[in-house]
XYZ file of C-alpha atoms in Angstrom:
578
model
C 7.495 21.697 -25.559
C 3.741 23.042 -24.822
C 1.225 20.903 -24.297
C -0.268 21.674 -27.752
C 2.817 21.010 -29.348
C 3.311 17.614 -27.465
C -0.204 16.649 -28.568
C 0.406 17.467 -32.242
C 3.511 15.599 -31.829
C 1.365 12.531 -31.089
C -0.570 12.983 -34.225
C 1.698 13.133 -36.483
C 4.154 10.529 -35.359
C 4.235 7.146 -36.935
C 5.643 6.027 -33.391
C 2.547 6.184 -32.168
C -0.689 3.745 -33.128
C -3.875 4.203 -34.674
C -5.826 3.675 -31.721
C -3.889 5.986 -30.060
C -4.553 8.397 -32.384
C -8.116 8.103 -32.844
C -8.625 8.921 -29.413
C -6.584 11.726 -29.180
C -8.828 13.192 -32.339
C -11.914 12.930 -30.810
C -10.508 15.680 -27.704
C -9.050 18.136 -30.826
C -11.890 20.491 -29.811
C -11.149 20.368 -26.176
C -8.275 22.720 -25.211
C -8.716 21.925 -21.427
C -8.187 18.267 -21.907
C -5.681 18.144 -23.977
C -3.992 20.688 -21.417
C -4.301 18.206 -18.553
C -3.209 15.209 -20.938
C 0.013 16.717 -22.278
C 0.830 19.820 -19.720
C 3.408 17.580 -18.241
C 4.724 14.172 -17.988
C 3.149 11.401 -15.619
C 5.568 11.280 -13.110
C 7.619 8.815 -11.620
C 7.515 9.420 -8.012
C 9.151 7.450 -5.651
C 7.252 4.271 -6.012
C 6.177 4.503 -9.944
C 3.646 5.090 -12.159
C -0.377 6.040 -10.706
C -2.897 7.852 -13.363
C -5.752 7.703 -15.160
C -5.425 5.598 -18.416
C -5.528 7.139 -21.686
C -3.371 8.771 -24.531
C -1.138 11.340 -23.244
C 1.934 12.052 -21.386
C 0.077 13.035 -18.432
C -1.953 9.495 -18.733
C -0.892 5.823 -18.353
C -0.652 4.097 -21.755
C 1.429 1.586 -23.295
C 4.274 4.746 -24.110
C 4.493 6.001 -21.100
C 4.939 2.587 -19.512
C 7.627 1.703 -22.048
C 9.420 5.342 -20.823
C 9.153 3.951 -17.327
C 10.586 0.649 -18.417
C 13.355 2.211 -20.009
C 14.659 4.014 -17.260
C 14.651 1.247 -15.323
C 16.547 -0.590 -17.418
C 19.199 2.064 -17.819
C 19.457 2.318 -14.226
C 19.709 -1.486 -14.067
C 22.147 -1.672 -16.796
C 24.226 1.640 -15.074
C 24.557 0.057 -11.462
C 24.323 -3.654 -12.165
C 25.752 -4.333 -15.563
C 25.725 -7.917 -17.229
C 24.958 -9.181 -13.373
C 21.417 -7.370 -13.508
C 20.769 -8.611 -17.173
C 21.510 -12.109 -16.153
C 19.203 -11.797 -12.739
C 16.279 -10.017 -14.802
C 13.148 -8.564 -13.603
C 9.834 -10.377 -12.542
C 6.657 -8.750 -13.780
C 3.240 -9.305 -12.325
C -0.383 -7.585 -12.954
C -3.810 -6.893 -10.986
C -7.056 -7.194 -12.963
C -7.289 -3.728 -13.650
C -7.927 -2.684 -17.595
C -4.951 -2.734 -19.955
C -3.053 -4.404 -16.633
C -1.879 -7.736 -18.948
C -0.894 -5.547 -21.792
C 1.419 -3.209 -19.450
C 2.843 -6.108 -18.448
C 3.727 -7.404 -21.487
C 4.970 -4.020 -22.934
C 7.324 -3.672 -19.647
C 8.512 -7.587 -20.388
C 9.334 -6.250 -24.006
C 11.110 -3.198 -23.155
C 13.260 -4.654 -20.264
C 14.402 -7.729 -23.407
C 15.212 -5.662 -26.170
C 17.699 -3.669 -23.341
C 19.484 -7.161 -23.063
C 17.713 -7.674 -19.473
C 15.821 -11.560 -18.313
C 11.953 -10.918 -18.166
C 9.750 -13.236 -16.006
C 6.039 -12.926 -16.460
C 3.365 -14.857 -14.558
C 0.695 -16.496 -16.867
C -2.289 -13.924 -15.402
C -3.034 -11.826 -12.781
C -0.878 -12.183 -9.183
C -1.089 -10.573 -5.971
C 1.576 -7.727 -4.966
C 2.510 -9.529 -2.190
C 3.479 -12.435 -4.292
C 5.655 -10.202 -6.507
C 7.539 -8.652 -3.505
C 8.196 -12.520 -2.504
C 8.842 -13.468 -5.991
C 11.516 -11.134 -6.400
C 13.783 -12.659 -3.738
C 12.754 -16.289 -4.595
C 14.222 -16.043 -8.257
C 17.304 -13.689 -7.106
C 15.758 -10.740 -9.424
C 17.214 -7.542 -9.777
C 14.417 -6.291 -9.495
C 9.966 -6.145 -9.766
C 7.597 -4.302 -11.486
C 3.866 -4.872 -10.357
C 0.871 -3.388 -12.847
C -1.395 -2.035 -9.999
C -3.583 1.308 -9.002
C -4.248 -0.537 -5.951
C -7.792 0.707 -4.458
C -8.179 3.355 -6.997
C -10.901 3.809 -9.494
C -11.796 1.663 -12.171
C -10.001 4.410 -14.719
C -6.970 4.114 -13.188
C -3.659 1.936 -13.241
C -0.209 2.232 -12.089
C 3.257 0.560 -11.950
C 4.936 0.240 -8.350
C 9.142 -0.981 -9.137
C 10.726 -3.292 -6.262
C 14.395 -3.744 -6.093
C 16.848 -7.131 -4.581
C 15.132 -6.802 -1.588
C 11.758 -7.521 -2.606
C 10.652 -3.899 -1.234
C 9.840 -1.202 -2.913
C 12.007 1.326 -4.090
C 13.143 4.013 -1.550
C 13.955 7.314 -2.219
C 17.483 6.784 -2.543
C 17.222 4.509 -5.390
C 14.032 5.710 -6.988
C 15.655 9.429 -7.508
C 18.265 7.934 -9.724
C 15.578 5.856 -11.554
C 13.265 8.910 -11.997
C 16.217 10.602 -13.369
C 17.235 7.985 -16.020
C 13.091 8.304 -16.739
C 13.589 12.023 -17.037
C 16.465 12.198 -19.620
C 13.963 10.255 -22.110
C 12.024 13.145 -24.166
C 11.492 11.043 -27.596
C 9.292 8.244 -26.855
C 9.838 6.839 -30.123
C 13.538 6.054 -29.134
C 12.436 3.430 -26.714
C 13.358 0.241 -27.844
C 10.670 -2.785 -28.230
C 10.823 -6.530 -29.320
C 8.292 -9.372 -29.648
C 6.396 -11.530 -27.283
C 8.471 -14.454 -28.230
C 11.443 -12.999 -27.049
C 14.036 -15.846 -25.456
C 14.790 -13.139 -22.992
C 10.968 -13.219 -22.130
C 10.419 -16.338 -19.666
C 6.571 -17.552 -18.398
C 6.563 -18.579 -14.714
C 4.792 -22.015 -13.992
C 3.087 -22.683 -10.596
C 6.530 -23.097 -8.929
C 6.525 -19.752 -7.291
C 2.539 -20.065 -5.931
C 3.465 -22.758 -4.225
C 6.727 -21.469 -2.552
C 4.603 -18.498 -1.644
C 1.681 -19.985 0.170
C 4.037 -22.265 2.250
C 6.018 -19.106 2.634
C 3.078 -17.497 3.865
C 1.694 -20.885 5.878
C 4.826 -20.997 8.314
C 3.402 -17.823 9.605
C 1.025 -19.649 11.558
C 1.030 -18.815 15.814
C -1.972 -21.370 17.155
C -2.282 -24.222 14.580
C -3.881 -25.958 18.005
C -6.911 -23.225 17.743
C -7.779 -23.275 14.184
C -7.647 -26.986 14.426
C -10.229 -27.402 17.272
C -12.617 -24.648 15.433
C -11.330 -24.112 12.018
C -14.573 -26.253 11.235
C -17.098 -24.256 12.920
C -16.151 -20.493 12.466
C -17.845 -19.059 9.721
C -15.849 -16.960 7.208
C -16.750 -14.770 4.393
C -14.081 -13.480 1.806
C -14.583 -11.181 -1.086
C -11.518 -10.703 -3.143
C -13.412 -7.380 -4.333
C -13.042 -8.782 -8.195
C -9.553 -8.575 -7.876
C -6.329 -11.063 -7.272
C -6.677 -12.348 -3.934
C -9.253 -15.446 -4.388
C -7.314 -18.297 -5.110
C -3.864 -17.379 -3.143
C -6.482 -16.639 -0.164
C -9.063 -19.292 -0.296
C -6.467 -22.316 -0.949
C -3.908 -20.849 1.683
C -7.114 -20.575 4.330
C -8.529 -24.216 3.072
C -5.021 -25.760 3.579
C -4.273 -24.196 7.059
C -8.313 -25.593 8.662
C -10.155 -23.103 7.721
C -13.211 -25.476 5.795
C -16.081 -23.205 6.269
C -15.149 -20.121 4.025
C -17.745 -19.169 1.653
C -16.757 -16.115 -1.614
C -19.138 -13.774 -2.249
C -19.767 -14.741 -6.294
C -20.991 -11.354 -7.522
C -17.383 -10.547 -6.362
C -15.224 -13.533 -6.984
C -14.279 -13.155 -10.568
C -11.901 -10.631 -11.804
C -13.484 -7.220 -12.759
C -12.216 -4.794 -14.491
C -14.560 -2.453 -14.521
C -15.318 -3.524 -10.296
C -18.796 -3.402 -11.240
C -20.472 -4.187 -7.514
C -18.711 -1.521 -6.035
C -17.999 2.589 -6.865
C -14.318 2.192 -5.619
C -12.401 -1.563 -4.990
C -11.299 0.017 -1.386
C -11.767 -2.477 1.737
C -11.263 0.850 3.551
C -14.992 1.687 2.651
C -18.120 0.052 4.043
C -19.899 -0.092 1.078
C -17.542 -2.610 -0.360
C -18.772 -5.042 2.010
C -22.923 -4.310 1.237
C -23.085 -7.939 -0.585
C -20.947 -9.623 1.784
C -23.097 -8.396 4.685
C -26.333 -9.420 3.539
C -24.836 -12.924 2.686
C -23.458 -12.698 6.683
C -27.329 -11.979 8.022
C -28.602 -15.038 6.248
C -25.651 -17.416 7.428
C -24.384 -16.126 10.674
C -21.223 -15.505 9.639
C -18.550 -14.631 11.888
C -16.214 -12.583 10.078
C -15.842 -10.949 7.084
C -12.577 -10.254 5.345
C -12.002 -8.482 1.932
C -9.126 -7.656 -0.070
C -8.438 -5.138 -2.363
C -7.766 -5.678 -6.511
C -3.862 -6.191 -5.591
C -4.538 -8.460 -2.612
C -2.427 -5.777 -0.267
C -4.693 -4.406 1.523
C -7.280 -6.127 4.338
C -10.958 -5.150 5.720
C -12.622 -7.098 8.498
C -16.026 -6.706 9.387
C -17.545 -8.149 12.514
C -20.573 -7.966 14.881
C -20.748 -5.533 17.744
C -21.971 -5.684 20.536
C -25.822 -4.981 19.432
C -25.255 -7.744 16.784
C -25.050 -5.494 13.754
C -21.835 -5.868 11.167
C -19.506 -2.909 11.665
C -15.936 -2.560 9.220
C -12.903 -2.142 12.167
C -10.336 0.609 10.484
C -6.815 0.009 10.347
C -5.799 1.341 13.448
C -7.722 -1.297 15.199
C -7.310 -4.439 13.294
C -3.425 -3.455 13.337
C -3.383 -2.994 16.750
C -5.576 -6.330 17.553
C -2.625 -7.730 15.447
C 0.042 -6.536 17.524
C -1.594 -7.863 21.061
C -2.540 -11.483 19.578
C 0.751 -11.816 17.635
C 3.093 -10.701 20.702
C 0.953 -12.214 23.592
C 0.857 -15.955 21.769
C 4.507 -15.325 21.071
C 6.021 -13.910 24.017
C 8.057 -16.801 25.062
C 9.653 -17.137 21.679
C 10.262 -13.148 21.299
C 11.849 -12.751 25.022
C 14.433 -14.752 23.120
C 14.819 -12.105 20.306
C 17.851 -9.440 20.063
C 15.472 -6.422 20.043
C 12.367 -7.251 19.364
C 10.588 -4.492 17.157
C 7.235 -3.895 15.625
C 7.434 -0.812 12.840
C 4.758 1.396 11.677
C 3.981 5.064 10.149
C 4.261 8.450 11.412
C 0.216 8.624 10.975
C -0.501 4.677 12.492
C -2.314 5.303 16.000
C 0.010 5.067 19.001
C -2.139 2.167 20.345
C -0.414 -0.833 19.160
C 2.824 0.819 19.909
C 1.971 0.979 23.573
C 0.760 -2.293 23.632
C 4.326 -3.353 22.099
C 6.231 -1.468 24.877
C 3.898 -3.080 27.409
C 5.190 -6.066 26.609
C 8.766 -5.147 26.284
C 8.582 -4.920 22.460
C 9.754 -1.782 20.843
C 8.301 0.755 18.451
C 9.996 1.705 15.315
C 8.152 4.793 13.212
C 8.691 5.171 9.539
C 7.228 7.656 7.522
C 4.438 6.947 5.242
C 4.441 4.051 2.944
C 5.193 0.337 3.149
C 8.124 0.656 1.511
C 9.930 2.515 3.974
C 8.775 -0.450 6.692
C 10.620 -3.199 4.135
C 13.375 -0.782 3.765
C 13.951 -1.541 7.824
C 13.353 -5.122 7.445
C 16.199 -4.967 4.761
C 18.306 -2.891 7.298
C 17.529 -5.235 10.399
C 18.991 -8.093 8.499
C 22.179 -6.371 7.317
C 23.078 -5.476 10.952
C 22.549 -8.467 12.038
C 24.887 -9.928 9.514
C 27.257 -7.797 10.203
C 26.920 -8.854 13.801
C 26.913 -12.775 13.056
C 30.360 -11.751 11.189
C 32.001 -9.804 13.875
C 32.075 -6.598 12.209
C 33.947 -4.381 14.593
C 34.105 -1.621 12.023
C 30.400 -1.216 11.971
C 28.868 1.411 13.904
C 25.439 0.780 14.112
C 25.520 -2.677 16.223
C 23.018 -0.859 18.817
C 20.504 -0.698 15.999
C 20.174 -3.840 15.749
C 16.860 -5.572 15.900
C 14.176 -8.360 15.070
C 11.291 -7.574 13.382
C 8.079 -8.332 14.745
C 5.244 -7.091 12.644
C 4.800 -3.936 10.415
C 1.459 -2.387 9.819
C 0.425 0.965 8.579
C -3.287 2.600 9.214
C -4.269 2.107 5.992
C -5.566 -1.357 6.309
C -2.110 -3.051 5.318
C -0.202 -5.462 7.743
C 2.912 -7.698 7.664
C 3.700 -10.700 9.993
C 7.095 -12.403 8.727
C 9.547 -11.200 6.173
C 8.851 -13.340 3.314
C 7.038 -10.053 1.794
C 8.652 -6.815 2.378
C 5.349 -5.274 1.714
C 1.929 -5.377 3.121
C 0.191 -8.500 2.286
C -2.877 -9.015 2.508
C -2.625 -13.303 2.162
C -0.974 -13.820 5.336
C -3.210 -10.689 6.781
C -6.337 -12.504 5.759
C -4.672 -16.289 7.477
C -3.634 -14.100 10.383
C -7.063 -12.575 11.198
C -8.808 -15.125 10.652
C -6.868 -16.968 12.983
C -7.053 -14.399 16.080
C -10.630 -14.309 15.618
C -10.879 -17.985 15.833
C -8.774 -17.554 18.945
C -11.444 -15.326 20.470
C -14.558 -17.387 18.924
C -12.808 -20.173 21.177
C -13.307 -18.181 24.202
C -17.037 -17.115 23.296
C -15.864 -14.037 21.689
C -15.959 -11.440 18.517
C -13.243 -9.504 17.350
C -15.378 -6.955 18.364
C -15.218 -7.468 21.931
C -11.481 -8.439 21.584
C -11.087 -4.581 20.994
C -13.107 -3.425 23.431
C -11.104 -5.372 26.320
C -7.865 -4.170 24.711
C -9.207 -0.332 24.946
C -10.237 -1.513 29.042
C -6.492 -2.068 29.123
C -4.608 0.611 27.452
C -7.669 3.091 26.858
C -9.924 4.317 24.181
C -8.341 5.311 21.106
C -9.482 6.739 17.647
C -8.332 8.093 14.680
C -9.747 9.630 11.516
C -9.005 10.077 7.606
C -9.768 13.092 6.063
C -9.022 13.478 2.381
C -9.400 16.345 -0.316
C -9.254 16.152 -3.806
C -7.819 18.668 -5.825
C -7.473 17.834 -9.521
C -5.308 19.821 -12.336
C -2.457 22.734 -11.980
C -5.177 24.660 -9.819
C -5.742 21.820 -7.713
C -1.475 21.354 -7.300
C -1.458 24.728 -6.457
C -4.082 24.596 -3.845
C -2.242 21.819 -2.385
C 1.190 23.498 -2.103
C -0.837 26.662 -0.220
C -2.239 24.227 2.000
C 0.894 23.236 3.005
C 2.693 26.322 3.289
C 0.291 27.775 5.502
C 0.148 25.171 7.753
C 4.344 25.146 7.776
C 4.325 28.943 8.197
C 1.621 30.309 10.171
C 3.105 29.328 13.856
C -0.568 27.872 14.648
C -0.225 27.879 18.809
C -3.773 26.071 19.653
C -6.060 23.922 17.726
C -9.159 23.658 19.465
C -8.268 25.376 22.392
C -5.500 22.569 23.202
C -1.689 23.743 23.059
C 0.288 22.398 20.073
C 3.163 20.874 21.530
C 5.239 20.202 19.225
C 5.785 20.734 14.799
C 7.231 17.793 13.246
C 8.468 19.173 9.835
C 9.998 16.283 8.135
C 10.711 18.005 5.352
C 13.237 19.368 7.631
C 14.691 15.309 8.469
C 13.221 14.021 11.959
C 14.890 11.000 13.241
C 17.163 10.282 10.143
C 14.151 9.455 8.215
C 13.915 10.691 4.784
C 12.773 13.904 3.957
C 9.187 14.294 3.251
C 6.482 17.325 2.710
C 4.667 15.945 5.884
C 3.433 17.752 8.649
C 2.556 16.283 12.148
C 1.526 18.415 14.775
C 1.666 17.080 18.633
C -0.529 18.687 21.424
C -0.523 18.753 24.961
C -2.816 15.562 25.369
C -0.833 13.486 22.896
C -3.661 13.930 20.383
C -1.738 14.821 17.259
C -3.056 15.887 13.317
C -0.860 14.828 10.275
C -0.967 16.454 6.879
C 0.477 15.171 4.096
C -0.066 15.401 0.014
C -0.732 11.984 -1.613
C 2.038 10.879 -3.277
C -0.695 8.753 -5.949
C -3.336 10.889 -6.039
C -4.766 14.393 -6.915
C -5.084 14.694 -2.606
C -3.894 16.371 0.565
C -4.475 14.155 3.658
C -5.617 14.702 6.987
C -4.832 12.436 9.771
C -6.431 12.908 13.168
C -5.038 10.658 16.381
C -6.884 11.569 20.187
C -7.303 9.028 23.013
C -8.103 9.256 26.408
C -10.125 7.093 29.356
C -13.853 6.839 27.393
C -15.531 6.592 24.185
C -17.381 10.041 24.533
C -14.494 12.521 25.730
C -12.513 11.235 23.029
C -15.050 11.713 20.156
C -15.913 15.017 21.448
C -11.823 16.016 21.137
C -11.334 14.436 18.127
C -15.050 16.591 16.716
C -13.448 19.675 17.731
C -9.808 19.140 16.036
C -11.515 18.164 12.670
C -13.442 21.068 12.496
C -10.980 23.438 13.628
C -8.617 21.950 10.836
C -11.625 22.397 8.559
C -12.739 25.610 8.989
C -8.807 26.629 8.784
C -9.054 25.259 5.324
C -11.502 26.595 3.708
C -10.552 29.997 4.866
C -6.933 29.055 2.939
């Protein structure tokens, strides 16, 4: 069907509402937006739902979440049978627009399939979902979240058993069941009231903060200054205030004050021009409030409480954000150094991170005697190897002779990926940004104990393993042209047998579309030079984007910067000239 035919189709069909409708009139004398609204169908990609919300099959709406839902619940019914209907699905939402009413329509669409619905009474963290899903004994999650994306989007992320989310293996066969449905007006619906349809109480947000408590390392230090450190949060008008704030208060943290232009939930995140702890201007409220009190850290969450920034004073006294690199790798010295005695105990202790996480924190790990697991891209794939560590070592426990991976067993440490998302502890298998937020504020309470920042916490880990820095470059290309740009991108990278990049041999060409290291295969590029600097490209799997990741390091600040200058610019200049 053409896209004008789909949008006629939309018209004219009683399936679809009057509000619906009425905003699909008011584009009838715009050919290009009705193109990019009905050329194809939103896709569900290997961890959901992402787009822009409005009417369309290109958009996120009530309809298209329903056709999510219902091949969902035909893969459920397919694999699991009455089991998965009698384990159900729990349900949570963000405080993004149209978030509680996505939630409801996937509650309503899972019932009238015959499957249990759980719902929490408003907005919940992701991390809380991922825990929630293994604390009822769900089939499966669905969380309504765009994450750190514009107010005008919204998406829908699906977890399975595990509590992580979909992997590849699983989500092919549920993108497939999604595929097969072309009439949307064949998707079954009930009502609200639906006995199938069950409201969660407060049972599971208190199993998840103790959850997340017992994560805890040096309950001596935040008792002896848990009172004195000074603490600003910002939820960033999202789902993280109350889980973060009670979970801090309860631990010793007593003097944590919210930023209140931020505290409330926002849809429209009116202080900010994009709900992303990954950009400093996020933080331009909670700094001035840090000038007038002194404070000593800053820590802000994104509108699904899964991602963490940290800002803290340099060395010159003025507030700087630390990426996700160096907070991660911060992570990974505090966690294993307070720890050591216990982990020398461990079968394999491991720490896991991406393919484009800096190699810092994995060289502090080894240093310590700690191994390094890469995964590519994605949290999911890092609670796919919790989820694998803990079927080996059941199979171990049980004296499986017959199974042949017994070497890969291991422990699991501490996964972290370099966009600002961290896991200590396996009661989440994805990033979470409550026991993040409890965690960091903890190892800078460690180093305010010895006279310290975070700030200069980094700087004496850099005097130890050297200076290290990465960079994010991102481009957005929007619309078939901007798909197509994309895929040329990428093939001339793949293809054109690039030697040097600014002047320094390439080493190596990780094509993991190819298969590297049994991981999935993935349109990712990595190239490795001589010097161990490295550049990663990859398309967003969420977004209209191709991504550039840059990695150098070396033995000071201004040798690495100059490298890392000349990489960008060559990579640059390359594509523009695409």
């Amino acid at each position: 069907m053409t896209y004008m035919k789909s949008y006629k189709e939309w018209l004219d069909n009683p399936y679809f509402d009057e509000e619906t409708k009425k905003e699909l009139l008011s584009i009838e004398n715009n050919e290009k937006e009705i193109e990019d609204r009905f050329y194809k169908n939103l896709e569900f990609g290997t961890g959901g739902l992402r787009g822009v919300i409005g009417a369309g099959t290109n958009r996120i709406n009530k309809y298209t979440v329903r056709r999510a839902t219902y091949g969902l619940a035909n893969y459920i019914l397919n694999k699991c049978g009455e089991e998965g209907k009698q384990k159900g699905v729990v349900i949570a939402y963000d405080s993004r627009f149209k978030s509680e009413e996505f939630s409801t329509e996937t509650a309503k669409t899972l019932a009238a399939c015959g499957i249990k619905a759980y719902i929490f009474d408003s907005l919940r963290t992701t991390p809380q979902l991922s825990f929630a899903v293994r604390h009822l004994g769900c089939v499966a999650g669905v969380v309504i979240t765009a994450s750190h994306n514009p107010p005008e989007y919204n998406g829908y992320k699906v977890y399975w058993t595990d509590g992580g989310q979909v992997c590849p293996n699983i989500a092919e066969e549920i993108i497939q069941e999604v595929n097969k449905i072309e009439d949307y007006s064949t998707i079954p619906t009930t009502n609200e009231d639906n006995e199938l349809i069950t409201l969660l109480d407060e049972t599971v947000d208190r199993a998840f903060i103790d959850a997340v408590k017992e994560q805890v390392i040096r309950q001596d230090i935040i008792d002896k200054v848990g009172k004195d450190m000074k603490i600003i949060f910002t939820p960033i008008h999202g789902t993280g205030n109350l889980p973060i704030r009670k979970t801090l208060d309860e631990v010793g943290f007593k003097n944590v004050a919210v930023v209140k232009e931020q505290e409330m939930p926002d849809c429209k995140f009116s202080t900010v021009e994009y709900p992303n702890p990954e950009e400093k201007a996020v933080f331009d409220i909670a700094i001035s409030m840090a000038k007038e009190n002194g404070a000593d850290i800053i820590i802000g969450t994104d509108p699904d409480c899964d991602r963490v920034g940290v800002v803290v004073k340099n060395n010159e006294g003025e507030y700087v954000v630390l990426n996700g690199n160096q907070v991660g790798s911060l992570l990974v010295d505090y966690l294993i150094s307070n720890k050591i005695d216990e982990i020398k105990t461990m079968n394999n202790p491991t720490i896991v991170k991406t393919i484009v996480t800096s190699e810092l924190g994995a060289n502090i790990a080894k240093s310590y005697g700690v191994g390094c697991v890469d995964t590519l891209t994605g949290f999911k794939f890092i609670g796919e190897k919790i989820h694998q560590y803990e079927i080996r070592a059941a199979h171990v426990a049980n004296d499986c002779v017959r199974c042949s991976k017994h070497e890969e067993v291991a422990t699991f440490i501490m996964g972290y990926e370099e966009s600002y998302g961290y896991l200590v502890g396996t009661h989440a298998r994805d990033k979470d940004g409550v026991v993040s937020a409890l965690l960091i504020s903890e190892m800078a309470a460690y180093y305010y104990d010895k006279g310290m920042t975070l700030y200069e916490g980094l700087q004496e880990v850099y005097k130890k393993y050297g200076y290290y820095k990465e960079e994010l470059k991102s481009i957005t290309l929007k619309g078939i042209d901007g798909m197509e740009k994309i895929k040329s991108i990428m093939s001339h990278f793949r293809n054109a047998n690039i030697e040097q990049i600014a002047d320094i041999k390439v080493e190596e060409l990780r094509d993991y579309k190819e298969g590297i290291n049994d991981l999935p295969k993935s349109d990712v590029l990595k190239f490795i030079l001589e010097d161990n600097s490295w550049i990663a490209i990859r398309p967003s799997g969420t977004e209209p984007k191709i991504k550039f990741y840059f990695g150098c390091n070396g033995e000071e600040k201004t040798e690495v910067d100059n490298k890392l200058n000349s990489i960008m610019e060559f990579i640059t200049n390359t594509v523009e000239n695409i």
